[in-house]
CSV table of N, CA and C and ligand atoms in Angstrom, one decimal:
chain,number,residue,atom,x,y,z
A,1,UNK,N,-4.5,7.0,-17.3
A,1,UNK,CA,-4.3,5.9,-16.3
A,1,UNK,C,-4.7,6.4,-14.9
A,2,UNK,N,-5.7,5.6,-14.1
A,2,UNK,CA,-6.1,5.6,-13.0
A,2,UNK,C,-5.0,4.9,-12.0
A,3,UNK,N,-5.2,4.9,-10.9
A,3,UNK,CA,-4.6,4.1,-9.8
A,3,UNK,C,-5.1,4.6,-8.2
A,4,UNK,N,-5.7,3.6,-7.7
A,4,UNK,CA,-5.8,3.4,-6.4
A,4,UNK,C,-4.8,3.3,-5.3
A,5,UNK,N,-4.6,4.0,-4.6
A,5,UNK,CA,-3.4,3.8,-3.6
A,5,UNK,C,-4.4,3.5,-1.7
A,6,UNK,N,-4.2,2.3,-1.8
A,6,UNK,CA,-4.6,1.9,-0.5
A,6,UNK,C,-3.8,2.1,0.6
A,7,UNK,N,-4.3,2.5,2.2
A,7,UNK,CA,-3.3,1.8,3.4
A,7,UNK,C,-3.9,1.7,4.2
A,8,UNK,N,-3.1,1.0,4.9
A,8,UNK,CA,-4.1,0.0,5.7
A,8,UNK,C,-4.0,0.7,6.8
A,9,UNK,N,-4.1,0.0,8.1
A,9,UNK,CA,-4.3,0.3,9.4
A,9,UNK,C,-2.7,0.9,10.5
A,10,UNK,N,-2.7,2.0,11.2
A,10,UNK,CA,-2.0,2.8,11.7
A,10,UNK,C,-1.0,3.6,10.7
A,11,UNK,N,-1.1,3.5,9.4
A,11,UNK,CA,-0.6,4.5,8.8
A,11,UNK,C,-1.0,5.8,8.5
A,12,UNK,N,-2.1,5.8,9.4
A,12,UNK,CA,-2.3,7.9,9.2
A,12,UNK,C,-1.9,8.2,11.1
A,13,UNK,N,-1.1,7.1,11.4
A,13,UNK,CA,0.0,7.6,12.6
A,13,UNK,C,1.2,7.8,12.2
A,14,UNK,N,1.5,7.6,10.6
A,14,UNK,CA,3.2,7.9,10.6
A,14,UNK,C,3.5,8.8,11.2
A,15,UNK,N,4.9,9.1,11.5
A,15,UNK,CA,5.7,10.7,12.0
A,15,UNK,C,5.2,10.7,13.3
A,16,UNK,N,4.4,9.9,13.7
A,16,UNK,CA,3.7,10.1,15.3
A,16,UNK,C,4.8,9.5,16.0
A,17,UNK,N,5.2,8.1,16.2
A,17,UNK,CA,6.0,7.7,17.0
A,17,UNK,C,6.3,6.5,16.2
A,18,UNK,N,7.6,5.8,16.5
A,18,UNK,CA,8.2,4.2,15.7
A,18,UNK,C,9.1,5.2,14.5
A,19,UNK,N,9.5,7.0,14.8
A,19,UNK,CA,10.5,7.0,13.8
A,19,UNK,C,11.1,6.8,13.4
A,20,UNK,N,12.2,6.2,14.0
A,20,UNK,CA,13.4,5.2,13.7
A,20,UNK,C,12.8,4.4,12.6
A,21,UNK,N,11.6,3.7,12.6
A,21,UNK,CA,11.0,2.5,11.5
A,21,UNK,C,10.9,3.1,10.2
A,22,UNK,N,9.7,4.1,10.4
A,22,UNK,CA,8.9,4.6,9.4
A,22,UNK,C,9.1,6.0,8.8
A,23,UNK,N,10.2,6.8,9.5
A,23,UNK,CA,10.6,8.2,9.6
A,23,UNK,C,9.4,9.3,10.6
A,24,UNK,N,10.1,10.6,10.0
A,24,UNK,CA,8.9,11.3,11.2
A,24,UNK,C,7.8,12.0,10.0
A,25,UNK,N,8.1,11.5,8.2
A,25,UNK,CA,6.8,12.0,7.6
A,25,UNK,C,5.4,11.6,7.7
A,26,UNK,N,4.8,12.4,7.6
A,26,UNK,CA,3.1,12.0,8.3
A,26,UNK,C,2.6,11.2,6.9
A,27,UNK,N,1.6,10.6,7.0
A,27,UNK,CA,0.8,10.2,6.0
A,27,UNK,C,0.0,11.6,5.3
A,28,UNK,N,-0.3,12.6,5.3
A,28,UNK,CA,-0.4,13.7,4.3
A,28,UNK,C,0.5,14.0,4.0
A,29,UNK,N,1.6,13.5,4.0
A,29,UNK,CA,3.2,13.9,3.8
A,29,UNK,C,3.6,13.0,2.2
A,30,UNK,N,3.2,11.6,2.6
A,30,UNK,CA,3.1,10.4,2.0
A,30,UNK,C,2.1,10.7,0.7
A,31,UNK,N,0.7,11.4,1.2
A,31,UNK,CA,0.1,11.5,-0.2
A,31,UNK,C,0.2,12.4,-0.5
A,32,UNK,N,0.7,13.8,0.0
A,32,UNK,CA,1.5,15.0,-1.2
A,32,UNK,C,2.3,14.9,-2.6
A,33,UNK,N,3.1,13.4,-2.3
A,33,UNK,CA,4.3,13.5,-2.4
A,33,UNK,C,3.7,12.5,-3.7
A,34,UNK,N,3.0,11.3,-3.2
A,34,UNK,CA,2.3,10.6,-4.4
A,34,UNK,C,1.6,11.4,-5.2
A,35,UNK,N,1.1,12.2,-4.8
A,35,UNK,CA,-0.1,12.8,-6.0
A,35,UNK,C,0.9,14.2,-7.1
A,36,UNK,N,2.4,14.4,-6.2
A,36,UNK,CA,3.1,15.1,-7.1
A,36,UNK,C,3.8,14.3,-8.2
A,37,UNK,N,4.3,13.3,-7.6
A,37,UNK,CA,4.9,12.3,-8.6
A,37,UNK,C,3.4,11.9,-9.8
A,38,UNK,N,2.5,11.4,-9.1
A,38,UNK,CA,1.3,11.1,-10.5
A,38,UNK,C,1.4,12.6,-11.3
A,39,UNK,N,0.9,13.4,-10.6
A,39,UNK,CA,0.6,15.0,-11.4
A,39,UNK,C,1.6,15.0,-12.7
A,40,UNK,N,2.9,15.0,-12.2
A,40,UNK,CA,3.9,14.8,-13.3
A,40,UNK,C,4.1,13.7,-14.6
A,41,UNK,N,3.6,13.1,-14.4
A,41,UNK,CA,3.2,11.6,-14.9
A,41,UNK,C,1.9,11.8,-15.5
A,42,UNK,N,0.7,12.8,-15.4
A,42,UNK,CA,-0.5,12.8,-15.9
A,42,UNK,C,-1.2,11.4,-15.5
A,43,UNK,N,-0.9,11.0,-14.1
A,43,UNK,CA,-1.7,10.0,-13.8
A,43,UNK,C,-2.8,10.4,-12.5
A,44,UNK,N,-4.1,9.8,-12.6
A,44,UNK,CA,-5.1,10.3,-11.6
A,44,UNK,C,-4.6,8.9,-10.3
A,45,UNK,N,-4.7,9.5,-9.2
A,45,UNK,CA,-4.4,8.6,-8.2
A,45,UNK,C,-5.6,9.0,-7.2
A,46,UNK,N,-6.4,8.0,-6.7
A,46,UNK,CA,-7.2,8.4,-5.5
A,46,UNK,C,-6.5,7.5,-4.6
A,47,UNK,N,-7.0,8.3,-3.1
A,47,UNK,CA,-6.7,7.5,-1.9
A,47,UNK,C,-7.6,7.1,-1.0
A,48,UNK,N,-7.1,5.4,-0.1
A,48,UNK,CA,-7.6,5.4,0.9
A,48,UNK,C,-7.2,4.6,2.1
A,49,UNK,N,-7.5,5.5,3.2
A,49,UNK,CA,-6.6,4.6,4.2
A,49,UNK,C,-7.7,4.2,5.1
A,50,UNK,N,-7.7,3.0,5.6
A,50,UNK,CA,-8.9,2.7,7.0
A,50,UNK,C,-7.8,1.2,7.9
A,51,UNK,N,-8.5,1.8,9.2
A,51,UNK,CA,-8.2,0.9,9.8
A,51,UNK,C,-8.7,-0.3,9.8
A,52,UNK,N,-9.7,-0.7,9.3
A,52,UNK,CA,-10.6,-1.8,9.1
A,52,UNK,C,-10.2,-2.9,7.9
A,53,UNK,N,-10.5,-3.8,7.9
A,53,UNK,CA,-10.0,-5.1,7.6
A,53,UNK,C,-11.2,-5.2,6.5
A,54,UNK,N,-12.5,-5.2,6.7
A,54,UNK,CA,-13.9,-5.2,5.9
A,54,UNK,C,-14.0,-3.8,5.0
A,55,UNK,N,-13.5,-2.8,5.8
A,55,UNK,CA,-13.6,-1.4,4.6
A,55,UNK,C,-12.6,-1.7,3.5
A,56,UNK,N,-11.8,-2.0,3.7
A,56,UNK,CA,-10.5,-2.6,2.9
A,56,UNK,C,-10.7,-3.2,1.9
A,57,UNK,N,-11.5,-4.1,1.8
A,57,UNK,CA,-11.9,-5.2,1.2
A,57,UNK,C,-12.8,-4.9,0.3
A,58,UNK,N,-14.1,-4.3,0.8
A,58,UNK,CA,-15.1,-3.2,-0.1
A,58,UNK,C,-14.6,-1.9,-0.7
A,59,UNK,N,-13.3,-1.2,-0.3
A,59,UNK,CA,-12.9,-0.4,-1.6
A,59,UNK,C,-12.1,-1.2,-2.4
A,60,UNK,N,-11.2,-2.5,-2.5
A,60,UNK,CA,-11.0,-3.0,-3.1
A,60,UNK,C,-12.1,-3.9,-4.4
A,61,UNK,N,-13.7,-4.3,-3.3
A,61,UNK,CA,-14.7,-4.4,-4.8
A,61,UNK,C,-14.9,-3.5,-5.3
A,62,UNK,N,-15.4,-2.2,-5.0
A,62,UNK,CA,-15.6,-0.6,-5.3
A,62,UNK,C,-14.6,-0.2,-6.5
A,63,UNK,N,-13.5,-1.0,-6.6
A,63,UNK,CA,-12.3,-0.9,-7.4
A,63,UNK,C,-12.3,-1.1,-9.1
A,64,UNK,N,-13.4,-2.6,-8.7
A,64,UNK,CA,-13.7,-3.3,-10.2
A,64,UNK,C,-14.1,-2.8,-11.2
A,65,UNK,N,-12.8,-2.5,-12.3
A,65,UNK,CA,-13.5,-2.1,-13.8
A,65,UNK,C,-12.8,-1.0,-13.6
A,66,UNK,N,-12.8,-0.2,-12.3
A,66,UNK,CA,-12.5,1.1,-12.2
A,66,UNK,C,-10.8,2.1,-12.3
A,67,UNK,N,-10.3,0.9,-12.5
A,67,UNK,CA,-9.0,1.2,-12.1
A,67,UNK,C,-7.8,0.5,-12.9
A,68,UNK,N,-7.0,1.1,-13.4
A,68,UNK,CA,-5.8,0.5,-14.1
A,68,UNK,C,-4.8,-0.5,-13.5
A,69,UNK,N,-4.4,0.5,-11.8
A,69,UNK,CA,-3.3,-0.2,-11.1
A,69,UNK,C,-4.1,0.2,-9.5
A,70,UNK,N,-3.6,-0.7,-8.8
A,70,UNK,CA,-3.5,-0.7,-7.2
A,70,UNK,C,-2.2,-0.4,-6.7
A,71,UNK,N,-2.2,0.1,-5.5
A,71,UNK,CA,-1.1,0.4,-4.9
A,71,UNK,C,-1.3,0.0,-3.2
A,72,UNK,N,-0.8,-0.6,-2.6
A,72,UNK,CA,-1.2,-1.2,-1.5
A,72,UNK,C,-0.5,-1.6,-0.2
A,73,UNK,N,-0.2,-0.7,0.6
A,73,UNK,CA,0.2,-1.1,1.9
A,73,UNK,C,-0.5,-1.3,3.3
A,74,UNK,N,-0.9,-2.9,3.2
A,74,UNK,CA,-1.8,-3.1,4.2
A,74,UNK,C,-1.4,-3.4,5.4
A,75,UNK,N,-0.4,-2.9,5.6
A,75,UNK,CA,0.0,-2.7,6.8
A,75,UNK,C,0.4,-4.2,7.8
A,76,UNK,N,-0.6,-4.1,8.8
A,76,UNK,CA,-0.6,-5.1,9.8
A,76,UNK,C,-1.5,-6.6,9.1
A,77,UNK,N,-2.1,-6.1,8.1
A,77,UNK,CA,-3.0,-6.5,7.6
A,77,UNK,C,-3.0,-8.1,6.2
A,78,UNK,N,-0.9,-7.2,6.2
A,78,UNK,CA,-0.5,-7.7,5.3
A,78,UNK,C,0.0,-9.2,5.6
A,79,UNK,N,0.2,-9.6,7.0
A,79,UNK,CA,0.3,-10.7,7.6
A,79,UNK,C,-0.5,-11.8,8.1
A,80,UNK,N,-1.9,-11.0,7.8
A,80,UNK,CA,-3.3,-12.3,8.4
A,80,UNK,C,-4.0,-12.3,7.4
A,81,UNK,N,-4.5,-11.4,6.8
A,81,UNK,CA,-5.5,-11.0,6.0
A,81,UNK,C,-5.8,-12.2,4.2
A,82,UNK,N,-6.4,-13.5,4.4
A,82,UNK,CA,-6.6,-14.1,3.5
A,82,UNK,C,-7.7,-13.1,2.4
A,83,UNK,N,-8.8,-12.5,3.5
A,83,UNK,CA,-9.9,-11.6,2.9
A,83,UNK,C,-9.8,-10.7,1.7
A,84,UNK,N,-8.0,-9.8,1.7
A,84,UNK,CA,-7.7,-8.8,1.3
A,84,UNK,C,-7.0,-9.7,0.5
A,85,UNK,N,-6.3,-10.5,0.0
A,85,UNK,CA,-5.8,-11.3,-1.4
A,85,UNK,C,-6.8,-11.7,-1.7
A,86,UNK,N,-7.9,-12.3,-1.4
A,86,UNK,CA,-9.1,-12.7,-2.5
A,86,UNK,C,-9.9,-11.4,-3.0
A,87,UNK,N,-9.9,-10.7,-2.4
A,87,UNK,CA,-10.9,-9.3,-2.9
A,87,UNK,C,-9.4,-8.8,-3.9
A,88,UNK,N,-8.6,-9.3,-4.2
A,88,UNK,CA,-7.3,-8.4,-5.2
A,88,UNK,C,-7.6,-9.4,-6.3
A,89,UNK,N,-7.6,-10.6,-6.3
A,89,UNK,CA,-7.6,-11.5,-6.6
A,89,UNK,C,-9.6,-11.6,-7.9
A,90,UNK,N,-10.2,-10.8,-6.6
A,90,UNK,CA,-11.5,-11.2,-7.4
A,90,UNK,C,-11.7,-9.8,-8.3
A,91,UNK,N,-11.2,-8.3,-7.9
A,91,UNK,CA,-11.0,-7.7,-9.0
A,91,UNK,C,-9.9,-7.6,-10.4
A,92,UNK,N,-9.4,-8.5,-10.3
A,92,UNK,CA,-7.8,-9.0,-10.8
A,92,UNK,C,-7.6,-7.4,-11.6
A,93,UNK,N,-7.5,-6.8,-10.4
A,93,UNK,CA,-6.4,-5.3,-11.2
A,93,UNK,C,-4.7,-5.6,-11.0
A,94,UNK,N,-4.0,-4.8,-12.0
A,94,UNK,CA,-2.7,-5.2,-11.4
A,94,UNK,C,-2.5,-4.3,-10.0
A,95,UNK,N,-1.7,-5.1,-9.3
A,95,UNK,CA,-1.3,-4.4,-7.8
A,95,UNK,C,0.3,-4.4,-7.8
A,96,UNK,N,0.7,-3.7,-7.0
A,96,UNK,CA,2.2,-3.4,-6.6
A,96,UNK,C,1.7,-3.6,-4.9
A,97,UNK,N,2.1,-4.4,-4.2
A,97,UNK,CA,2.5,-4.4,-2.2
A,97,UNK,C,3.9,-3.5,-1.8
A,98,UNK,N,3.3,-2.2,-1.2
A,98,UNK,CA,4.5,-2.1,-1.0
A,98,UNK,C,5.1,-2.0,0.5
A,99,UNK,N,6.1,-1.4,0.8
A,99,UNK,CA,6.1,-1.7,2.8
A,99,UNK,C,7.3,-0.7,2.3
A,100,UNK,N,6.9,0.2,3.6
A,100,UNK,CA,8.3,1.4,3.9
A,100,UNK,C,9.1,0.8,4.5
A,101,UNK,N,9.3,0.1,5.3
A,101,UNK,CA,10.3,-0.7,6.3
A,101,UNK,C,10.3,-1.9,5.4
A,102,UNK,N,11.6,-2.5,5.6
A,102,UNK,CA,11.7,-4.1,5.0
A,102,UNK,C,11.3,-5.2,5.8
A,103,UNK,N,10.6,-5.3,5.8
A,103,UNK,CA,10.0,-6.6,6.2
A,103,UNK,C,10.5,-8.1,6.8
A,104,UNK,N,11.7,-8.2,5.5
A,104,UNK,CA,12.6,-8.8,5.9
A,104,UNK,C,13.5,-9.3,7.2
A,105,UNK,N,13.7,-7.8,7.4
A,105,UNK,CA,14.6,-7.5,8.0
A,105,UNK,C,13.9,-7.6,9.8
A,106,UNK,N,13.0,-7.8,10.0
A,106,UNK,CA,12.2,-7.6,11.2
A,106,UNK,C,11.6,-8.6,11.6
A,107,UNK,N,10.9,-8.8,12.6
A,107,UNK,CA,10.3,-9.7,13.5
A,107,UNK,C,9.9,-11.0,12.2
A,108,UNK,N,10.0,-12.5,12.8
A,108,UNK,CA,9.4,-13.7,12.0
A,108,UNK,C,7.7,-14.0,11.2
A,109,UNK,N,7.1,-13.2,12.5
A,109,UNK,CA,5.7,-12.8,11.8
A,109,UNK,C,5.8,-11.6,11.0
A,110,UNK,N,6.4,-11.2,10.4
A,110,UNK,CA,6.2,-9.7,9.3
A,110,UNK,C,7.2,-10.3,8.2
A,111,UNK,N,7.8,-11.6,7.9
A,111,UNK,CA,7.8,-12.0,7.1
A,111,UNK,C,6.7,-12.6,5.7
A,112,UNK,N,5.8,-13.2,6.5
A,112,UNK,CA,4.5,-13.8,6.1
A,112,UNK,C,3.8,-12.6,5.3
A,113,UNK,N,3.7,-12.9,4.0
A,113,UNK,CA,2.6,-11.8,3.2
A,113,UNK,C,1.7,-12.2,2.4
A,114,UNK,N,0.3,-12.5,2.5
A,114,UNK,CA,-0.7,-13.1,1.5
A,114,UNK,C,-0.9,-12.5,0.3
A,115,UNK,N,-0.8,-11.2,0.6
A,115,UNK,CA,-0.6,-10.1,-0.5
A,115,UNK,C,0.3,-10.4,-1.6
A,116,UNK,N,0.9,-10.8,-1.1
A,116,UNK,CA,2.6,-11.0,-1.9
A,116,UNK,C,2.0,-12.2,-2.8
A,117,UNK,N,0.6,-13.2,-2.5
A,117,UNK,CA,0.6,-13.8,-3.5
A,117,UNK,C,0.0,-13.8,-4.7
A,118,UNK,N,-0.8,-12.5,-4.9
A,118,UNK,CA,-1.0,-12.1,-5.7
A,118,UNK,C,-0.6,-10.8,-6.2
A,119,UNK,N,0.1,-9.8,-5.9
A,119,UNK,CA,0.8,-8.8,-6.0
A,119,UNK,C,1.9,-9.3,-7.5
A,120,UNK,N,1.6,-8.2,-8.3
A,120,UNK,CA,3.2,-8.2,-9.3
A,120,UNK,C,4.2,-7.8,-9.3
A,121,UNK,N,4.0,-7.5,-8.0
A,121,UNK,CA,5.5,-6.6,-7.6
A,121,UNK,C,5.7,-6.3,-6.3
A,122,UNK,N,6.8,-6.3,-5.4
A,122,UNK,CA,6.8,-6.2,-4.0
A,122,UNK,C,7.8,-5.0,-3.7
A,123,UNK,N,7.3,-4.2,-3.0
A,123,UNK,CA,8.3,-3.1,-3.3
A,123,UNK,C,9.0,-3.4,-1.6
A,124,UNK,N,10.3,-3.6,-0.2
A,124,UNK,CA,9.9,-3.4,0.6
A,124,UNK,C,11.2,-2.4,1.1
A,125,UNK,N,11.1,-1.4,2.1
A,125,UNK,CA,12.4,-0.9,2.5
A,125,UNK,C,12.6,-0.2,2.3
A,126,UNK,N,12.2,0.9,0.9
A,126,UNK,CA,12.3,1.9,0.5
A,126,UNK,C,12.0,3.3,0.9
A,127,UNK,N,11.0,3.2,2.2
A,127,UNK,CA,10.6,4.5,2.8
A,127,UNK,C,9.5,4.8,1.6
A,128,UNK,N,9.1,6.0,2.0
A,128,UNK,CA,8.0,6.7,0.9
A,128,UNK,C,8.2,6.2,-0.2
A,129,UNK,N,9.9,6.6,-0.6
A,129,UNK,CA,10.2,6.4,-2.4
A,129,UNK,C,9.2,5.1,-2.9
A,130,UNK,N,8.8,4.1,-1.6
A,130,UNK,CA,8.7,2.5,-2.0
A,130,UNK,C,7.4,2.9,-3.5
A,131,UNK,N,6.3,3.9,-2.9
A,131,UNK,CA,5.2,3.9,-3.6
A,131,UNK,C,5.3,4.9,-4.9
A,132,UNK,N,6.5,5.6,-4.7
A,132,UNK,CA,6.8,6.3,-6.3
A,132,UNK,C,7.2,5.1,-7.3
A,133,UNK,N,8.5,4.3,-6.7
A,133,UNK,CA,8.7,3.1,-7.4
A,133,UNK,C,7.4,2.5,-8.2
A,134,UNK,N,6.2,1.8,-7.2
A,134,UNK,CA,5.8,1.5,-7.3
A,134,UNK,C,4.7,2.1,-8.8
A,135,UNK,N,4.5,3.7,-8.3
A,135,UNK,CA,4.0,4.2,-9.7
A,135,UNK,C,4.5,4.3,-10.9
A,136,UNK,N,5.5,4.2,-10.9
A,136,UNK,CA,6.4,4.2,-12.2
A,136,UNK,C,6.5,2.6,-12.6
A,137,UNK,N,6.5,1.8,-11.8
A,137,UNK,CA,6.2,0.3,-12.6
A,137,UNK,C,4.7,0.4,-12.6
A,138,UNK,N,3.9,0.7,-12.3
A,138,UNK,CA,2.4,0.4,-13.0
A,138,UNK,C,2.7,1.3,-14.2
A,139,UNK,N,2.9,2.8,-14.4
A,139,UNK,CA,2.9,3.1,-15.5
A,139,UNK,C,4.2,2.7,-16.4
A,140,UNK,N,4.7,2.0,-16.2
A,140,UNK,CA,5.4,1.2,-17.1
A,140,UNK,C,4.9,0.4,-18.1
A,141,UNK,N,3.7,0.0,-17.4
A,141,UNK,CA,2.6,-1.2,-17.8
A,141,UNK,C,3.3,-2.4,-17.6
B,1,CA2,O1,6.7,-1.3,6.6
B,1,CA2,C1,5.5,-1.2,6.4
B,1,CA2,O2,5.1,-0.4,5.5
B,1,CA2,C2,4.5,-2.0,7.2
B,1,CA2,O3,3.4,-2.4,6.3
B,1,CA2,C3,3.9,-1.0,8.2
B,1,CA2,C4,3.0,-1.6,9.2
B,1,CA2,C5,3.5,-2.9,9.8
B,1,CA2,O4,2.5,-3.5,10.6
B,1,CA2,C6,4.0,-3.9,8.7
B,1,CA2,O5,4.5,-5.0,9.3
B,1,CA2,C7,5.0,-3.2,7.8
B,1,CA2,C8,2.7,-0.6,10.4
B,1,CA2,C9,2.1,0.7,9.9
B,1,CA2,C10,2.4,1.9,10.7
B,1,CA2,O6,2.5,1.6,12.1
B,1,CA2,C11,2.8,2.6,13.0
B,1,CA2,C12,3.1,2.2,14.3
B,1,CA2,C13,3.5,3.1,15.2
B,1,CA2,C14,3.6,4.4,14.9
B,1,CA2,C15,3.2,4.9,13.6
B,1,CA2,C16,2.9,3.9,12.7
């Protein structure tokens, strides 16, 4: 089993500053910790993070055929971005959205998730754990 683990924009600033939000682990903290959980699991996981809205979208086609599961925290991205649910949408891989912070719980605009409408699963609030979760329901199948 393959899987793509996307993120989006200002998450290779975790642990920089907003600890209270997101903790003080860095995003090489984040994919250590994913690629130990797959390792144990015998699952290949690649990564990618960009701040871009259009690169996002093109490793999402880049994806087609290629991939079992998505993993996907698009960040700011997850609240405007019609572009990034049709590119999920047009490779129809299964995906998991996940969010370290709850979403919920925060500002009226970070309610709104396009993602979420095509996502099979919403992980939010869970800190890092959100994207182990997240691996363990894709290889659940
Ligand atoms: O909770 C999440 O995972 C979010 O997707 C994180 C995004 C935010 O825009 C979403 O509403 C929820 C932000 C990513 C990281 O932003 C930072 C901001 C300041 C310092 C470090 C990271």
């Amino acid at each position: 089993m393959n899987v793509l683990v996307i993120n989006g924009p200002n998450i290779n600033m975790l642990g920089i500053r907003e600890k209270n939000i997101y903790g003080s682990e860095t995003y090489d903290d984040l994919v250590n910790l994913i690629k130990k959980s797959a390792d144990e699991k015998g699952v290949t996981v690649d990564f990618f993070q960009s701040n871009s809205e259009g690169d996002i979208v093109t490793r999402i086609q880049q994806a087609y055929e290629k991939y079992d599961g998505i993993i996907i925290n698009p960040a700011a991205y997850t609240h405007t971005s019609v572009a990034i649910l049709d590119a999920l949408k047009a490779v129809s891989i299964k995906t998991v959205e996940v969010h370290i912070s709850d979403v919920d719980e925060r500002e009226e605009f970070r309610h709104i998730s396009y993602v979420s409408l095509y996502a099979s699963k919403v992980i939010k609030g869970h800190g890092f754990n959100g994207y182990i979760e997240a691996l363990n329901y894709l290889c659940e199948g």
